[in-house]
Tab-separated table of C-alpha atoms in Angstrom:
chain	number	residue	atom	x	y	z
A	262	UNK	CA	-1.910	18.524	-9.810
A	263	UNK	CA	-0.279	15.231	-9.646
A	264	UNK	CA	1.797	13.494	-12.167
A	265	UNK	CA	4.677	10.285	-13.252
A	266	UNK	CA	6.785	10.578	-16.084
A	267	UNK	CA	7.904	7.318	-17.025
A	268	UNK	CA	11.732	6.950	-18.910
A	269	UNK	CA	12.525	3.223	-19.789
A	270	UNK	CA	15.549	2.103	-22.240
A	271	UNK	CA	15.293	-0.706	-24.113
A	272	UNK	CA	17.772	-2.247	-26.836
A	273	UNK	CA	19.161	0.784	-27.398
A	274	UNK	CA	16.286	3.376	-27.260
A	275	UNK	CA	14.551	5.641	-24.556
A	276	UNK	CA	11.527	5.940	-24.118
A	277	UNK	CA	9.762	8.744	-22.378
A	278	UNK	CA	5.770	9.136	-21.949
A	279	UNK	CA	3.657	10.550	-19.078
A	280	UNK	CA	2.277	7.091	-17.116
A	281	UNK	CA	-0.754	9.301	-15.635
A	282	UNK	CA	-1.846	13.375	-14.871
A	283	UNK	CA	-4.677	14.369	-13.167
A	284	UNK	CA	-6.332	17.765	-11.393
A	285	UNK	CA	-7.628	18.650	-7.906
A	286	UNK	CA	-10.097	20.829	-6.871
A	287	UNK	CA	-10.248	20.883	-2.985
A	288	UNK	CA	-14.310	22.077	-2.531
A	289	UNK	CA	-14.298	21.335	1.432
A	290	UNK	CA	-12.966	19.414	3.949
A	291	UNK	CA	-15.322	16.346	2.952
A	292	UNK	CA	-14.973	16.322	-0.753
A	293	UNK	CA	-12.437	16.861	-3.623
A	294	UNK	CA	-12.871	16.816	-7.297
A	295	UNK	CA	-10.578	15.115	-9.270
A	296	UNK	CA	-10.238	14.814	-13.438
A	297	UNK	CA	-7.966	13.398	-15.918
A	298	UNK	CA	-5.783	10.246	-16.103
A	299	UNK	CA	-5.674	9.169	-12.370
A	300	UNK	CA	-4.585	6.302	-10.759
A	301	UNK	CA	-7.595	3.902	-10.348
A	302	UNK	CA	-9.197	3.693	-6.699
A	303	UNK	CA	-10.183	-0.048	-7.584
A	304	UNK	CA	-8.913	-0.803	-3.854
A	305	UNK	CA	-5.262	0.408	-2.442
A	306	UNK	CA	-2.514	-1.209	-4.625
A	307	UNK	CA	-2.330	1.550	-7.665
A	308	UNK	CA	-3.131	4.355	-5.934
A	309	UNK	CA	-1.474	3.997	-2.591
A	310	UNK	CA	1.619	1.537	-3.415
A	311	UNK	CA	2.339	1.913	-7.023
A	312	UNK	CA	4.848	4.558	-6.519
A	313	UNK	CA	8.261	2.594	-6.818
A	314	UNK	CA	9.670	4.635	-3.657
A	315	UNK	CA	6.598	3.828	-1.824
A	316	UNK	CA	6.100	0.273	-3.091
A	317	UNK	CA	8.161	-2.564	-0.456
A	318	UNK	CA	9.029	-4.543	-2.854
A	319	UNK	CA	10.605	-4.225	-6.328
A	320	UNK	CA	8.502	-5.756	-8.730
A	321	UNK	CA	4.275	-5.587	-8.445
A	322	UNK	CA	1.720	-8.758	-7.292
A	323	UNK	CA	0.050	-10.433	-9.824
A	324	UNK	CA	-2.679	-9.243	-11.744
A	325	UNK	CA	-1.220	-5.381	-10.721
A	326	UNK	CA	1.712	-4.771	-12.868
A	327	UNK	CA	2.132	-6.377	-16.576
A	328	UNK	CA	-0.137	-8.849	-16.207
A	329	UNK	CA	-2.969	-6.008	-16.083
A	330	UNK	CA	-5.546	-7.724	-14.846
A	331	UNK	CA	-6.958	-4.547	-12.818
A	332	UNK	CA	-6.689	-1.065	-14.045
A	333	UNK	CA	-3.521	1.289	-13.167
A	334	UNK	CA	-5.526	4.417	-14.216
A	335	UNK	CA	-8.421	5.434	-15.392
A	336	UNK	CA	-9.598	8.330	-17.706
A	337	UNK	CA	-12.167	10.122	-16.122
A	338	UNK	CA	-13.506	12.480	-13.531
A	339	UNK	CA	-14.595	11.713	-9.481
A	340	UNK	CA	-15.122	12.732	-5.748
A	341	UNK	CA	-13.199	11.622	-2.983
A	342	UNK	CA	-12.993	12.297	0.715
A	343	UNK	CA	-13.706	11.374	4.099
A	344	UNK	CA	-15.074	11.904	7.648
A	345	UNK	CA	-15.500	10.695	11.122
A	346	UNK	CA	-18.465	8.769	12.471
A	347	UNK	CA	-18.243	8.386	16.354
A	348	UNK	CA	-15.048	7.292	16.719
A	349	UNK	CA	-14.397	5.755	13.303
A	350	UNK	CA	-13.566	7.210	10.079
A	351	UNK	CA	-15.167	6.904	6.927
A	352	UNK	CA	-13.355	7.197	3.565
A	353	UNK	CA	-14.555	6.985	-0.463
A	354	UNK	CA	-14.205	7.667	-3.746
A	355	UNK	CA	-16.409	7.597	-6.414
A	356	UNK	CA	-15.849	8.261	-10.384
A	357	UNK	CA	-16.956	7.925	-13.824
A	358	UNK	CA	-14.691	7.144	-16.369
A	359	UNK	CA	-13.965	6.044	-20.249
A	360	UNK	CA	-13.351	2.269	-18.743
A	361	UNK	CA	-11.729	-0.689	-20.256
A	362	UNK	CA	-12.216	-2.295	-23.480
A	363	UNK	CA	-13.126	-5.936	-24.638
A	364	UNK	CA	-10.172	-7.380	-27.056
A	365	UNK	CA	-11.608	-9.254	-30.170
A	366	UNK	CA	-8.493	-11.003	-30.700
A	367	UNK	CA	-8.078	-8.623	-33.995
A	368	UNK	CA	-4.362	-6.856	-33.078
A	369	UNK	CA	-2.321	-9.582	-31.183
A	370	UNK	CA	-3.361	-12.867	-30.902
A	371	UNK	CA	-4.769	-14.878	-28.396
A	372	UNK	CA	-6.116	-12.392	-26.117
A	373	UNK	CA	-9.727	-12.683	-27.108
A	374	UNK	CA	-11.991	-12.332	-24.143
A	375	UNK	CA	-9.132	-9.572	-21.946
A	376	UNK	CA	-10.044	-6.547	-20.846
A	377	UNK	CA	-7.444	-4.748	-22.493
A	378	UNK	CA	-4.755	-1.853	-20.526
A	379	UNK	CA	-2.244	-1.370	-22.623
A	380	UNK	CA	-1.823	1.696	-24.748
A	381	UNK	CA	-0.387	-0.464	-27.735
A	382	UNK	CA	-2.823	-2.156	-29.789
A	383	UNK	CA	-3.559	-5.323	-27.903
A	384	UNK	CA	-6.004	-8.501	-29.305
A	385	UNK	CA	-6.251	-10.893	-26.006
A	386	UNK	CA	-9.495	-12.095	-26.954
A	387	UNK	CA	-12.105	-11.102	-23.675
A	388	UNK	CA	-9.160	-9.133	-22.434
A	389	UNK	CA	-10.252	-5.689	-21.063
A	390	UNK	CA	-8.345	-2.608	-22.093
A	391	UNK	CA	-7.721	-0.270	-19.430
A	392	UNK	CA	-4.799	1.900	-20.466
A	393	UNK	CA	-6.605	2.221	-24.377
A	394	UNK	CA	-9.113	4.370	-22.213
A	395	UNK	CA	-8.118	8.296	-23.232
A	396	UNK	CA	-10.865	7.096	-25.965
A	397	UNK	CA	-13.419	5.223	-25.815
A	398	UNK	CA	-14.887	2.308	-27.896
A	399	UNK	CA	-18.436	3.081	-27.011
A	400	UNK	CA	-21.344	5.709	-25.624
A	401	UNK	CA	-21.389	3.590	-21.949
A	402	UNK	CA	-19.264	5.032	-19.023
A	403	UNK	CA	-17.872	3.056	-16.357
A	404	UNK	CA	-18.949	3.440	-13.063
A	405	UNK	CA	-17.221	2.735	-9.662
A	406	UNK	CA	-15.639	3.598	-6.277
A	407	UNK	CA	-14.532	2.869	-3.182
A	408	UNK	CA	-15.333	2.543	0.444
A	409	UNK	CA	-13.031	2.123	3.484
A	410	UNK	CA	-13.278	2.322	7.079
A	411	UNK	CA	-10.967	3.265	9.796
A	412	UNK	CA	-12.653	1.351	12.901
A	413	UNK	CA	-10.209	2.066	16.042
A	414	UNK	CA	-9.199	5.674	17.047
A	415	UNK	CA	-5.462	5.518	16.190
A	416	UNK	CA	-6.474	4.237	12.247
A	417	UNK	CA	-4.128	0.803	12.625
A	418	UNK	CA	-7.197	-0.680	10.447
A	419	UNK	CA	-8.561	0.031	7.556
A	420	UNK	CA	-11.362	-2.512	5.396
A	421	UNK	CA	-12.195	-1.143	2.168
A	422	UNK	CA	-14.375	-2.442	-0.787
A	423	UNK	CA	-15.026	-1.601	-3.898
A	424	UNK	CA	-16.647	-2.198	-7.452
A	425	UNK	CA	-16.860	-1.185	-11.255
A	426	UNK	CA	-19.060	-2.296	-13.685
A	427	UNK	CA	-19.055	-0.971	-17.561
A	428	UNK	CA	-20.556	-2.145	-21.073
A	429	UNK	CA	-16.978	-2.863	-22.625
A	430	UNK	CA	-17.597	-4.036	-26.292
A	431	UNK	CA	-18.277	-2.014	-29.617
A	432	UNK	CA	-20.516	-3.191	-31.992
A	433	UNK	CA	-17.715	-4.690	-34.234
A	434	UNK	CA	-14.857	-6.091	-33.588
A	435	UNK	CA	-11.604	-5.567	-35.070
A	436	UNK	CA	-11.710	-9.242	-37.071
A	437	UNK	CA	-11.229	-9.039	-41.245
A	438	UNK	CA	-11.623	-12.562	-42.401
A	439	UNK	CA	-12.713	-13.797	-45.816
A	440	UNK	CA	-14.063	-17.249	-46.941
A	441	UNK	CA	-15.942	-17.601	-43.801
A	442	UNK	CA	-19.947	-17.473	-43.189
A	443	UNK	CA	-19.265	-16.621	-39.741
A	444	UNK	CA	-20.372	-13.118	-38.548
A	445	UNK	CA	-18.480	-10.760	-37.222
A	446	UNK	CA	-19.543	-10.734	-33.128
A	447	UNK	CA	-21.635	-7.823	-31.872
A	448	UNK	CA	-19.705	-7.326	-28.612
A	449	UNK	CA	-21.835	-3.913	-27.897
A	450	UNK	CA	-24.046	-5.113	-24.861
A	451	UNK	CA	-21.182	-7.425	-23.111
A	452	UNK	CA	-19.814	-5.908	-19.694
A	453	UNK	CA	-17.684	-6.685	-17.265
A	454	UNK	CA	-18.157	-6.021	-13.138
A	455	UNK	CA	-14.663	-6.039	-11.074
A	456	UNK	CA	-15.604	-6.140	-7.643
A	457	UNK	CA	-13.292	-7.181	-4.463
A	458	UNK	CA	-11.613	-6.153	-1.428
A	459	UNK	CA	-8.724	-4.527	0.921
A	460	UNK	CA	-7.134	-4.041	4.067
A	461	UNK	CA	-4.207	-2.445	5.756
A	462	UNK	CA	-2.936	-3.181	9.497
A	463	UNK	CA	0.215	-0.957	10.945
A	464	UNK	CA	1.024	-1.541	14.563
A	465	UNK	CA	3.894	-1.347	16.828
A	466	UNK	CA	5.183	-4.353	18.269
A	467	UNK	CA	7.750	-3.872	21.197
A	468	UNK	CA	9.112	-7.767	21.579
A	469	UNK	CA	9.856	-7.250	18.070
A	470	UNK	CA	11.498	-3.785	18.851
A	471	UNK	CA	9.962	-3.069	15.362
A	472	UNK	CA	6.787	-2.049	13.532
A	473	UNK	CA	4.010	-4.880	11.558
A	474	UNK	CA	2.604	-4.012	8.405
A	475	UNK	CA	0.165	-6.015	6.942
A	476	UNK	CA	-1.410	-5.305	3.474
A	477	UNK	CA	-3.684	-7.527	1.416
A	478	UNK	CA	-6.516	-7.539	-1.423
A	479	UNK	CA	-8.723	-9.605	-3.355
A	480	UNK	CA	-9.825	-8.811	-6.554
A	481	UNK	CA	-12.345	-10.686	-8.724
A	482	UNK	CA	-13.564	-10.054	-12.810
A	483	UNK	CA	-16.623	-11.084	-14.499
A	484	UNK	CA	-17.338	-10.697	-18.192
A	485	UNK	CA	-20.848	-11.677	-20.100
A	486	UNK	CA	-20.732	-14.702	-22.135
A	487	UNK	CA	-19.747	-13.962	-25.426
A	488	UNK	CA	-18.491	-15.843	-28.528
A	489	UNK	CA	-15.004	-15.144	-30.351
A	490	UNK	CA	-13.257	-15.852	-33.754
A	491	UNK	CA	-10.275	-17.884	-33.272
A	492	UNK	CA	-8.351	-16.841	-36.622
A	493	UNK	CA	-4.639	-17.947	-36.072
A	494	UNK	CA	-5.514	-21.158	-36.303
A	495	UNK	CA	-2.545	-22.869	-38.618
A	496	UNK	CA	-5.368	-24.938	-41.045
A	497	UNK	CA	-6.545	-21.384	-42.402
A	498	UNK	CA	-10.293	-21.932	-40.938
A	499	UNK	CA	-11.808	-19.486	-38.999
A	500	UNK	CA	-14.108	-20.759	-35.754
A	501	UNK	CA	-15.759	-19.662	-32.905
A	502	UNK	CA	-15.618	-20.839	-29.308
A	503	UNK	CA	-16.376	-19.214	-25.708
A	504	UNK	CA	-15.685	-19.524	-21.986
A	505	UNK	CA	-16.571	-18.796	-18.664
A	506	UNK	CA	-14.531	-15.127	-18.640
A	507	UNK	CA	-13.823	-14.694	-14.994
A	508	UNK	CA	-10.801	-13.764	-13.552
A	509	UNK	CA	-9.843	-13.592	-9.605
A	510	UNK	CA	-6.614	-12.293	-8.386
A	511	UNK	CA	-5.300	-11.349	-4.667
A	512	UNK	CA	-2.194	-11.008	-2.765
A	513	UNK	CA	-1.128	-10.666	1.011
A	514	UNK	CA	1.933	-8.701	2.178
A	515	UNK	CA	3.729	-8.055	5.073
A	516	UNK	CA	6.432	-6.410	6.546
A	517	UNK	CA	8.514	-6.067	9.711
A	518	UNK	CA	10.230	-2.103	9.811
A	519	UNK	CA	13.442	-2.143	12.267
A	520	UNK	CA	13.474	0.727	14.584
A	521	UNK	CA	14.120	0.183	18.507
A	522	UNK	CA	18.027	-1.231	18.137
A	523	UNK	CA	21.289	0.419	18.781
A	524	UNK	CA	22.870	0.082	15.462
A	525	UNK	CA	21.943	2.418	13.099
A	526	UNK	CA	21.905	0.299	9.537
A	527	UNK	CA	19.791	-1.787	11.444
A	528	UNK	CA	16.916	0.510	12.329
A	529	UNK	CA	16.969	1.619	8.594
A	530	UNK	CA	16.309	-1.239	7.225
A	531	UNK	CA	13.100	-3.965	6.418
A	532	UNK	CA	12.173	-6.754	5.426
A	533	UNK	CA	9.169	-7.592	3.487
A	534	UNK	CA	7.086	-10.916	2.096
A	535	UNK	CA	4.546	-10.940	-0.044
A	536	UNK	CA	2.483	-14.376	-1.654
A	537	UNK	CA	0.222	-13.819	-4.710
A	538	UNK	CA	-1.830	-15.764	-6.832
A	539	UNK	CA	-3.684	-15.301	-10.350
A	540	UNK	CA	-5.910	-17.583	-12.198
A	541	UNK	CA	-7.457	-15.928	-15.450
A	542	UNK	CA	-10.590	-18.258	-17.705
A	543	UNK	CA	-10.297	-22.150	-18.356
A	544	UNK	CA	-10.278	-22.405	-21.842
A	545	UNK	CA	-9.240	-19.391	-22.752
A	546	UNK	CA	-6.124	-18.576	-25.057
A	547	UNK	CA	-4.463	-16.142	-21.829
A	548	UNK	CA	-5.628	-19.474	-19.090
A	549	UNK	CA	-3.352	-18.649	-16.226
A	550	UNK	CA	-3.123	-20.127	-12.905
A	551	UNK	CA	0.249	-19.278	-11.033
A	552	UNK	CA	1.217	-18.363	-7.529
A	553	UNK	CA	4.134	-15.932	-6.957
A	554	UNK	CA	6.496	-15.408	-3.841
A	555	UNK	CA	8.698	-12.900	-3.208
A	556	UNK	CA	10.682	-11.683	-0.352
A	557	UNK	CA	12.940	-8.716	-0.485
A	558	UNK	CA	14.810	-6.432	2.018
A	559	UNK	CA	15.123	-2.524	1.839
A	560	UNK	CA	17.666	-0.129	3.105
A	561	UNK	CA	16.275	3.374	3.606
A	562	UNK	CA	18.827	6.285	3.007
A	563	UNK	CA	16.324	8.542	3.761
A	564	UNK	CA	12.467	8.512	3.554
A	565	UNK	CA	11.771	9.354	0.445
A	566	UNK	CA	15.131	7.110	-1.417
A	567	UNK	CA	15.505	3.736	-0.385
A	568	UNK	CA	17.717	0.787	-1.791
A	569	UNK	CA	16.134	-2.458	-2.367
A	570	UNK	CA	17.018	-6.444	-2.814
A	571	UNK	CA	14.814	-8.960	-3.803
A	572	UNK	CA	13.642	-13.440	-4.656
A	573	UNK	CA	11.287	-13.816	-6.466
A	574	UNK	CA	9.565	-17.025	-7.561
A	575	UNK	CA	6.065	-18.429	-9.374
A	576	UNK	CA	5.150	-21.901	-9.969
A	577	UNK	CA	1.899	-23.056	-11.931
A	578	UNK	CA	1.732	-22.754	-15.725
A	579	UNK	CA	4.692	-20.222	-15.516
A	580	UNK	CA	7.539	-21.185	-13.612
A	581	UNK	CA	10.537	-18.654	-13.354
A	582	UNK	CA	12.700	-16.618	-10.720
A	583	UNK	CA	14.790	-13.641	-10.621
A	584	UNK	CA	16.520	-11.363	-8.288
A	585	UNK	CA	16.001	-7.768	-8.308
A	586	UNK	CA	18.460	-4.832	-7.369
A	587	UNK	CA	16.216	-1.430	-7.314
A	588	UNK	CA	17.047	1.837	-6.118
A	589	UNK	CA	13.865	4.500	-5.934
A	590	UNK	CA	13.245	7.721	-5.386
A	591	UNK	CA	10.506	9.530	-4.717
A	592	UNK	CA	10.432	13.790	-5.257
């Protein structure tokens, strides 16, 4: 069994919920069964590297964290496991799951087209909903997995790609409007197909007297053409427009561990960079296009609790920096 509980103040209030909890069934050395709210296997990010204490860096790439462009779980049951071919290994991971849902616009505005995440009501029209997913708003399931390969002996590589493609609309969306001969949208036969990308490279270097670790994905989104009410517009009239709803998101990472010197702070500590980039639909009310840097260095007080400091900035359509001071655990 495997489990986060989440505890976040703000303004004066805790609040405590369980972020995901899932069940394991270990049938063989090939295969495992898995069920319940599990971190998504849409590449490596969520389910590898969204632990805090695991994570390099303090805050999340875009298109991972807030911004929610890709799933952090999903609700659902799956297979995973692995094997060797030759002298490569194999690895996968295949599920079925509730899947995300199409925002209307009908909550919160401007988010018509988004596939929604959140588990507050969310109305990003087009946006998918992801976190929404302990229900579902139709009969379809969404299908996907992962594949990754190991191709040297000592497993310093690993590719991996992956895909998941679901119907995401209902039949109605969540729009009440009066004085209007426009329809309400049947959004029941739109779906969306995320498809991209990963890799992972760890390897001693002795010059450096330190160890590489390189981490990247790309991610990409594409949701049928569909039309959407715009109703928050300030003359009172309700009209319909559409867009081109794909998304594409990546980042690359990497990191230089300190190990090989005499002083010991040293060799507990390192540094990471990571550059990533989001661009979300032209002509959409969510259009995005921002790139986001961020370098940070860590101080390990043991391996599971480490200490971390961090710049980061984004330029684009949203320009903003901050500094981060983190200290995680991991138990």
């Amino acid at each position: 069994m495997e489990s986060e509980l989440e505890i976040k103040s703000d303004r004066g209030k805790t609040h405590i919920k369980v972020g995901y909890v899932d069940v394991s069934f270990i049938v063989n050395k090939f295969m495992t069964i898995q069920a319940g709210n599990f971190l998504t296997p849409l590449g490596t990010y969520q389910e590898r590297l969204h632990p805090m204490w695991i994570n390099k860096l303090p805050d999340f790439p875009l298109g991972f964290g807030h911004d929610d462009l890709l799933p952090i779980t999903e609700t659902g049951a799956g297979i995973r496991g692995g094997f060797s071919v030759l002298k490569s290994k194999l690895n996968y991971a295949l599920f079925v799951s509730n899947g995300p849902q199409l925002s209307d616009g009908g909550h919160i505005p401007r988010t018509e087209g988004m596939l929604l995440y959140e588990d507050e009501d969310t109305s990003l029209f087009g946006f998918l909903n992801f976190r929404q997913n302990y229900r579902d708003n139709n009969s379809n399931k969404a299908m996907g997995g992962r594949i990754g390969i190991l191709p040297f002996p000592n497993s310093s590589l690993e590719l991996g790609v992956w895909a998941e493609s679901a119907i995401v609309g209902a039949k109605y969306g969540a729009h009440t409007h009066s004085g209007s001969s426009l329809d309400v949208p049947d959004y029941s036969k739109v779906r969306s197909r995320l498809y991209g990308f990963d890799f992972s490279y760890l390897t001693k270097v002795s010059f450096l007297k330190g160890m590489i670790d390189i981490k990247g994905q790309w991610n990409k989104i594409k949701t049928d053409y569909a039309k959407y009410l715009n109703t928050y517009d300030t003359s009172g009239v309700v009209w319909s427009y559409s867009f081109a709803n794909h998304s594409v998101d990546y980042y690359a990472q990497c990191s230089y561990r300190l190990f090989s010197f005499e002083n010991n702070i040293i060799n507990k500590s390192d540094i990471c960079f990571r550059y990533s980039y989001m661009k979300t639909p032209k002509g959409s009310l969510w259009e995005k296009d921002i790139k986001q840097y961020t370098l940070g260095i860590n101080y390990w007080l043991n391996w599971h609790s480490v200490l971390k400091l961090a710049f980061r900035m984004e330029t684009g359509n949203r320009e903003r920096q901050a500094i981060f001071l983190q200290w995680a655990m991991g138990f």
